[in-house]
mmCIF file of C-alpha atoms and ligand atoms in Angstrom:
data_model
loop_
_atom_site.group_PDB
_atom_site.id
_atom_site.type_symbol
_atom_site.label_atom_id
_atom_site.label_comp_id
_atom_site.label_asym_id
_atom_site.label_seq_id
_atom_site.Cartn_x
_atom_site.Cartn_y
_atom_site.Cartn_z
ATOM 1 C CA MET A 1 28.032 -17.105 5.617
ATOM 2 C CA LYS A 2 26.808 -13.471 6.140
ATOM 3 C CA LEU A 3 23.474 -11.828 5.821
ATOM 4 C CA LEU A 4 23.291 -8.152 5.059
ATOM 5 C CA ILE A 5 20.136 -6.759 6.410
ATOM 6 C CA GLY A 6 18.469 -3.443 6.819
ATOM 7 C CA ASN A 7 17.150 -1.941 10.126
ATOM 8 C CA ARG A 8 15.648 -4.616 12.183
ATOM 9 C CA ASN A 9 12.618 -2.497 13.127
ATOM 10 C CA TYR A 10 11.450 -1.780 9.588
ATOM 11 C CA SER A 11 13.102 -4.288 7.149
ATOM 12 C CA THR A 12 10.534 -6.896 6.233
ATOM 13 C CA TRP A 13 12.581 -8.463 3.509
ATOM 14 C CA SER A 14 15.488 -8.930 5.831
ATOM 15 C CA LEU A 15 13.503 -10.434 8.549
ATOM 16 C CA ARG A 16 12.438 -13.295 6.383
ATOM 17 C CA PRO A 17 15.901 -15.193 5.405
ATOM 18 C CA TRP A 18 17.133 -14.069 8.926
ATOM 19 C CA LEU A 19 14.434 -16.138 10.512
ATOM 20 C CA VAL A 20 15.231 -19.194 8.156
ATOM 21 C CA LEU A 21 18.861 -18.858 9.062
ATOM 22 C CA LYS A 22 18.331 -18.504 12.749
ATOM 23 C CA HIS A 23 15.322 -20.936 13.223
ATOM 24 C CA PHE A 24 17.115 -23.780 11.516
ATOM 25 C CA GLY A 25 20.311 -23.202 13.458
ATOM 26 C CA ILE A 26 22.516 -22.266 10.388
ATOM 27 C CA SER A 27 25.720 -20.620 11.465
ATOM 28 C CA PHE A 28 25.799 -17.068 10.125
ATOM 29 C CA GLU A 29 26.695 -13.538 11.012
ATOM 30 C CA ASP A 30 24.708 -10.411 10.024
ATOM 31 C CA GLU A 31 25.473 -6.882 9.316
ATOM 32 C CA VAL A 32 22.902 -4.023 9.328
ATOM 33 C CA LEU A 33 23.079 -1.516 6.500
ATOM 34 C CA GLN A 34 20.898 1.471 7.527
ATOM 35 C CA LEU A 35 17.886 2.434 5.625
ATOM 36 C CA SER A 36 18.083 6.151 6.241
ATOM 37 C CA GLY A 37 20.846 8.714 7.067
ATOM 38 C CA ASP A 38 23.351 10.502 5.057
ATOM 39 C CA GLY A 39 24.445 8.420 1.968
ATOM 40 C CA TRP A 40 22.613 5.295 2.890
ATOM 41 C CA ARG A 41 21.409 4.658 -0.654
ATOM 42 C CA ASP A 42 25.121 4.756 -1.814
ATOM 43 C CA VAL A 43 26.253 2.174 0.599
ATOM 44 C CA LEU A 44 23.567 -0.171 -0.394
ATOM 45 C CA ALA A 45 24.472 0.309 -4.033
ATOM 46 C CA GLN A 46 28.107 -0.521 -3.103
ATOM 47 C CA ARG A 47 27.262 -3.651 -1.030
ATOM 48 C CA SER A 48 24.399 -5.068 -2.885
ATOM 49 C CA PRO A 49 24.020 -5.856 -6.607
ATOM 50 C CA THR A 50 20.254 -4.677 -6.517
ATOM 51 C CA GLY A 51 20.878 -1.844 -4.114
ATOM 52 C CA LYS A 52 18.500 -3.478 -1.841
ATOM 53 C CA VAL A 53 18.722 -5.883 1.269
ATOM 54 C CA PRO A 54 18.759 -8.818 2.095
ATOM 55 C CA VAL A 55 21.874 -10.110 0.577
ATOM 56 C CA LEU A 56 23.584 -13.274 1.424
ATOM 57 C CA LEU A 57 27.286 -13.807 1.133
ATOM 58 C CA ASP A 58 28.729 -17.369 0.995
ATOM 59 C CA GLY A 59 32.247 -17.389 0.122
ATOM 60 C CA ASP A 60 32.430 -15.422 -3.272
ATOM 61 C CA LEU A 61 28.732 -15.946 -3.759
ATOM 62 C CA VAL A 62 26.643 -12.871 -3.761
ATOM 63 C CA VAL A 63 22.894 -13.660 -3.481
ATOM 64 C CA PRO A 64 20.381 -11.011 -3.371
ATOM 65 C CA GLU A 65 16.455 -11.354 -3.481
ATOM 66 C CA THR A 66 14.617 -12.917 -0.595
ATOM 67 C CA ILE A 67 13.063 -15.859 -2.414
ATOM 68 C CA ALA A 68 16.554 -16.708 -3.987
ATOM 69 C CA ILE A 69 18.229 -16.716 -0.652
ATOM 70 C CA ILE A 70 15.664 -18.939 1.039
ATOM 71 C CA GLU A 71 15.856 -21.314 -2.028
ATOM 72 C CA TYR A 72 19.644 -21.345 -1.821
ATOM 73 C CA LEU A 73 19.605 -22.130 1.898
ATOM 74 C CA ALA A 74 17.053 -24.999 1.274
ATOM 75 C CA ASP A 75 19.606 -26.499 -1.365
ATOM 76 C CA ARG A 76 22.603 -25.918 0.660
ATOM 77 C CA PHE A 77 21.091 -27.470 3.831
ATOM 78 C CA PRO A 78 19.085 -30.376 2.495
ATOM 79 C CA ASP A 79 18.776 -31.975 5.765
ATOM 80 C CA LYS A 80 16.893 -29.025 7.322
ATOM 81 C CA ALA A 81 13.037 -28.988 6.495
ATOM 82 C CA ILE A 82 13.192 -25.331 5.350
ATOM 83 C CA TRP A 83 10.278 -26.157 3.067
ATOM 84 C CA PRO A 84 7.877 -28.988 4.062
ATOM 85 C CA THR A 85 9.219 -32.503 3.039
ATOM 86 C CA ASP A 86 6.081 -33.526 1.245
ATOM 87 C CA ILE A 87 6.129 -32.562 -2.361
ATOM 88 C CA GLY A 88 2.607 -31.406 -2.498
ATOM 89 C CA GLN A 89 2.847 -29.231 0.793
ATOM 90 C CA ARG A 90 6.058 -27.984 -0.525
ATOM 91 C CA ALA A 91 4.299 -26.699 -3.667
ATOM 92 C CA LEU A 92 1.735 -24.987 -1.555
ATOM 93 C CA ALA A 93 4.263 -23.483 0.705
ATOM 94 C CA ARG A 94 6.182 -22.144 -2.268
ATOM 95 C CA ALA A 95 2.853 -20.916 -3.740
ATOM 96 C CA ALA A 96 2.037 -18.955 -0.483
ATOM 97 C CA ALA A 97 5.683 -17.535 -0.447
ATOM 98 C CA ALA A 98 5.261 -16.405 -4.073
ATOM 99 C CA GLU A 99 1.879 -14.876 -3.406
ATOM 100 C CA MET A 100 3.418 -12.915 -0.332
ATOM 101 C CA HIS A 101 6.352 -11.809 -2.515
ATOM 102 C CA ALA A 102 4.239 -10.510 -5.359
ATOM 103 C CA GLY A 103 1.093 -9.502 -3.575
ATOM 104 C CA PHE A 104 -0.623 -8.028 -0.408
ATOM 105 C CA THR A 105 0.329 -4.600 -1.742
ATOM 106 C CA SER A 106 -2.192 -2.772 0.199
ATOM 107 C CA LEU A 107 -0.974 -4.043 3.563
ATOM 108 C CA ARG A 108 2.636 -3.467 2.565
ATOM 109 C CA SER A 109 1.996 0.089 1.486
ATOM 110 C CA HIS A 110 -0.694 1.141 4.107
ATOM 111 C CA ALA A 111 0.683 -0.685 7.203
ATOM 112 C CA PRO A 112 4.507 -0.466 7.030
ATOM 113 C CA MET A 113 6.265 -2.874 9.544
ATOM 114 C CA ASN A 114 7.304 -0.992 12.720
ATOM 115 C CA LEU A 115 8.231 -3.430 15.477
ATOM 116 C CA ARG A 116 8.577 -0.880 18.375
ATOM 117 C CA ALA A 117 5.510 0.911 17.698
ATOM 118 C CA SER A 118 1.908 0.447 18.691
ATOM 119 C CA HIS A 119 -0.651 2.432 16.567
ATOM 120 C CA PRO A 120 -3.989 0.601 16.876
ATOM 121 C CA GLY A 121 -6.785 2.278 14.657
ATOM 122 C CA LYS A 122 -4.397 4.481 12.542
ATOM 123 C CA VAL A 123 -4.756 2.029 9.429
ATOM 124 C CA SER A 124 -8.080 2.236 7.953
ATOM 125 C CA VAL A 125 -9.502 -1.248 7.826
ATOM 126 C CA ASP A 126 -11.140 -0.424 4.320
ATOM 127 C CA SER A 127 -7.803 0.080 2.905
ATOM 128 C CA VAL A 128 -6.341 -3.272 3.664
ATOM 129 C CA ALA A 129 -9.755 -5.098 3.695
ATOM 130 C CA LYS A 130 -9.133 -7.210 0.552
ATOM 131 C CA ASP A 131 -5.597 -8.273 1.680
ATOM 132 C CA LEU A 132 -6.940 -9.175 5.042
ATOM 133 C CA HIS A 133 -9.760 -11.184 3.520
ATOM 134 C CA ARG A 134 -7.239 -13.166 1.332
ATOM 135 C CA LEU A 135 -5.043 -13.706 4.437
ATOM 136 C CA GLU A 136 -7.985 -15.214 6.450
ATOM 137 C CA THR A 137 -8.717 -17.650 3.446
ATOM 138 C CA LEU A 138 -5.169 -18.669 2.868
ATOM 139 C CA TRP A 139 -4.015 -18.954 6.735
ATOM 140 C CA GLY A 140 -7.278 -20.373 7.541
ATOM 141 C CA ASP A 141 -7.099 -23.184 4.794
ATOM 142 C CA LEU A 142 -3.390 -24.102 5.678
ATOM 143 C CA LEU A 143 -3.773 -23.901 9.554
ATOM 144 C CA THR A 144 -7.061 -26.021 9.382
ATOM 145 C CA ARG A 145 -5.345 -28.496 7.160
ATOM 146 C CA SER A 146 -2.073 -28.719 9.132
ATOM 147 C CA GLY A 147 -3.509 -28.246 12.737
ATOM 148 C CA GLY A 148 -0.927 -25.542 13.193
ATOM 149 C CA PRO A 149 0.653 -23.871 14.986
ATOM 150 C CA PHE A 150 2.250 -22.875 11.704
ATOM 151 C CA LEU A 151 1.047 -23.082 8.166
ATOM 152 C CA PHE A 152 2.515 -26.427 7.542
ATOM 153 C CA GLY A 153 2.557 -27.545 11.013
ATOM 154 C CA ASP A 154 6.271 -27.126 11.997
ATOM 155 C CA PHE A 155 7.917 -23.636 11.178
ATOM 156 C CA THR A 156 9.005 -23.351 7.362
ATOM 157 C CA ALA A 157 10.110 -20.789 5.012
ATOM 158 C CA ALA A 158 6.335 -20.009 4.244
ATOM 159 C CA ASP A 159 5.955 -18.678 7.890
ATOM 160 C CA ALA A 160 8.956 -16.663 7.573
ATOM 161 C CA MET A 161 7.491 -14.972 4.606
ATOM 162 C CA PHE A 162 4.475 -14.102 6.492
ATOM 163 C CA ALA A 163 6.057 -13.087 9.722
ATOM 164 C CA PRO A 164 6.109 -9.438 8.740
ATOM 165 C CA VAL A 165 2.455 -9.557 8.082
ATOM 166 C CA ALA A 166 1.904 -10.975 11.636
ATOM 167 C CA THR A 167 3.715 -7.749 13.005
ATOM 168 C CA ARG A 168 1.475 -5.502 10.968
ATOM 169 C CA ILE A 169 -1.588 -7.238 12.401
ATOM 170 C CA ARG A 170 -0.396 -6.479 15.973
ATOM 171 C CA THR A 171 1.137 -2.961 15.416
ATOM 172 C CA TYR A 172 -1.996 -1.654 13.876
ATOM 173 C CA ALA A 173 -4.534 -3.918 15.812
ATOM 174 C CA LEU A 174 -6.013 -4.974 12.544
ATOM 175 C CA PRO A 175 -9.184 -7.160 12.768
ATOM 176 C CA VAL A 176 -8.612 -10.736 12.351
ATOM 177 C CA SER A 177 -10.249 -13.997 13.204
ATOM 178 C CA ASP A 178 -9.215 -15.994 16.323
ATOM 179 C CA LEU A 179 -7.417 -18.474 14.111
ATOM 180 C CA ALA A 180 -5.478 -15.803 12.532
ATOM 181 C CA ALA A 181 -4.701 -14.208 15.833
ATOM 182 C CA GLY A 182 -3.564 -17.413 17.169
ATOM 183 C CA TYR A 183 -1.087 -17.608 14.156
ATOM 184 C CA VAL A 184 0.147 -14.177 14.975
ATOM 185 C CA GLU A 185 0.868 -15.380 18.467
ATOM 186 C CA ALA A 186 2.719 -18.221 17.225
ATOM 187 C CA ILE A 187 5.146 -16.095 15.012
ATOM 188 C CA TYR A 188 5.619 -13.982 18.042
ATOM 189 C CA ALA A 189 6.438 -16.881 20.390
ATOM 190 C CA LEU A 190 9.054 -18.383 17.970
ATOM 191 C CA PRO A 191 12.552 -17.891 19.755
ATOM 192 C CA ALA A 192 14.248 -16.783 16.547
ATOM 193 C CA PHE A 193 11.480 -13.931 16.119
ATOM 194 C CA GLN A 194 11.890 -13.067 19.786
ATOM 195 C CA ASP A 195 15.755 -12.612 19.194
ATOM 196 C CA TRP A 196 15.060 -10.415 16.047
ATOM 197 C CA LEU A 197 12.618 -8.351 18.078
ATOM 198 C CA ALA A 198 14.708 -7.787 21.074
ATOM 199 C CA GLN A 199 17.472 -6.473 18.895
ATOM 200 C CA ALA A 200 14.917 -4.427 16.905
ATOM 201 C CA LEU A 201 13.739 -2.618 20.125
ATOM 202 C CA HIS A 202 17.226 -1.427 20.915
ATOM 203 C CA GLU A 203 17.659 0.264 17.452
ATOM 204 C CA PRO A 204 17.809 4.105 17.575
ATOM 205 C CA TRP A 205 17.261 4.943 14.080
ATOM 206 C CA ILE A 206 13.920 6.279 12.701
ATOM 207 C CA VAL A 207 12.966 5.819 8.943
ATOM 208 C CA ASP A 208 10.349 8.437 8.281
ATOM 209 C CA ASP A 209 9.040 6.697 5.315
ATOM 210 C CA ASP A 210 7.914 3.613 7.490
ATOM 211 C CA GLU A 211 6.307 5.825 10.191
ATOM 212 C CA ILE A 212 2.515 6.026 9.978
ATOM 213 C CA ASP A 213 2.389 9.472 11.665
ATOM 214 C CA VAL A 214 4.703 10.735 9.092
ATOM 215 C CA ILE A 215 3.028 8.985 6.274
ATOM 216 C CA GLN A 216 -0.355 10.055 7.289
ATOM 217 C CA GLY A 217 0.871 13.721 7.934
ATOM 218 C CA ARG A 218 0.328 13.903 11.349
ATOM 219 C CA VAL A 219 4.111 14.446 12.090
ATOM 220 C CA LYS A 220 6.761 16.269 9.986
ATOM 221 C CA PRO A 221 9.733 14.181 8.498
ATOM 222 C CA GLY A 222 12.725 14.515 10.837
ATOM 223 C CA THR A 223 10.911 15.426 13.939
ATOM 224 C CA LEU A 224 10.284 11.831 15.494
ATOM 225 C CA ALA A 225 12.576 11.090 18.408
HETATM 226 N N1 LIG B 301 12.691 -7.879 -4.050
HETATM 227 C C1 LIG B 301 13.370 -7.609 -2.884
HETATM 228 C C2 LIG B 301 12.995 -6.568 -2.234
HETATM 229 C C3 LIG B 301 13.910 -6.018 -1.298
HETATM 230 C C4 LIG B 301 13.666 -4.685 -0.605
HETATM 231 O O1 LIG B 301 12.913 -3.902 -1.212
HETATM 232 N N2 LIG B 301 14.378 -4.341 0.479
HETATM 233 C C5 LIG B 301 14.223 -3.215 1.056
HETATM 234 C C6 LIG B 301 14.358 -3.142 2.591
HETATM 235 S S1 LIG B 301 13.069 -4.041 3.310
HETATM 236 C C7 LIG B 301 15.206 -2.093 0.638
HETATM 237 O O2 LIG B 301 16.502 -2.608 0.414
HETATM 238 N N3 LIG B 301 14.875 -0.848 0.243
HETATM 239 C C8 LIG B 301 16.028 0.180 -0.232
HETATM 240 C C9 LIG B 301 15.421 0.730 -1.371
HETATM 241 O O3 LIG B 301 14.493 0.436 -1.912
HETATM 242 O O4 LIG B 301 16.160 1.638 -1.790
HETATM 243 C C10 LIG B 301 13.650 -9.047 -2.199
HETATM 244 O O5 LIG B 301 12.678 -9.887 -2.272
HETATM 245 O O6 LIG B 301 14.650 -9.091 -1.434
#
């Protein structure tokens, strides 16, 4: 089984199924397809039916789309509690994952994931306030109900879906409650996340479209080292 992923530093969608594979001890390889540089879109178009990553390859099967990959893994490895085992909790976990996939658009556009960076104060809190408010409610309800450290107690696919949000909170020092800050810490403490992070920190590539100084016009594209 192989997962095609984008740059670890920036690729939020790649991080999610990778964390599921790694955390649940599923044997797999990964291959990075860069999200910048000459011809990168052509390479993606050749390797991915959607022209996007992640893509899971399992024998002849080629599965794009993060949620579909996670659901496939849950079907393929039913003994691993990738989703909560309780049917009601599982429904809530899938609802949270679906909300993440379809929503939180302000956070996603104004605060791109950039694991090696630290940019406190560079994202206007007003621009992401509505999303932060919704996060506090959602995470707060689930963490209070489960007792933590993850949304449904143990780590599940729902946490994998929110891991990139945790990194945005840290990178841009977005203001959150102690409960939410504790959840961010729990994501960072996860060995699978630490593994991804360590590899991300060694990547040399810059993707200007995901660099806040370029997006906000402080730095010219192509000049970041
Ligand atoms: N709906 C897709 C989104 C995947 C996606 O947008 N991936 C980004 C990298 S994080 C990508 O491949 N971007 C390349 C492009 O948009 O051309 C999923 O859930 O997997």
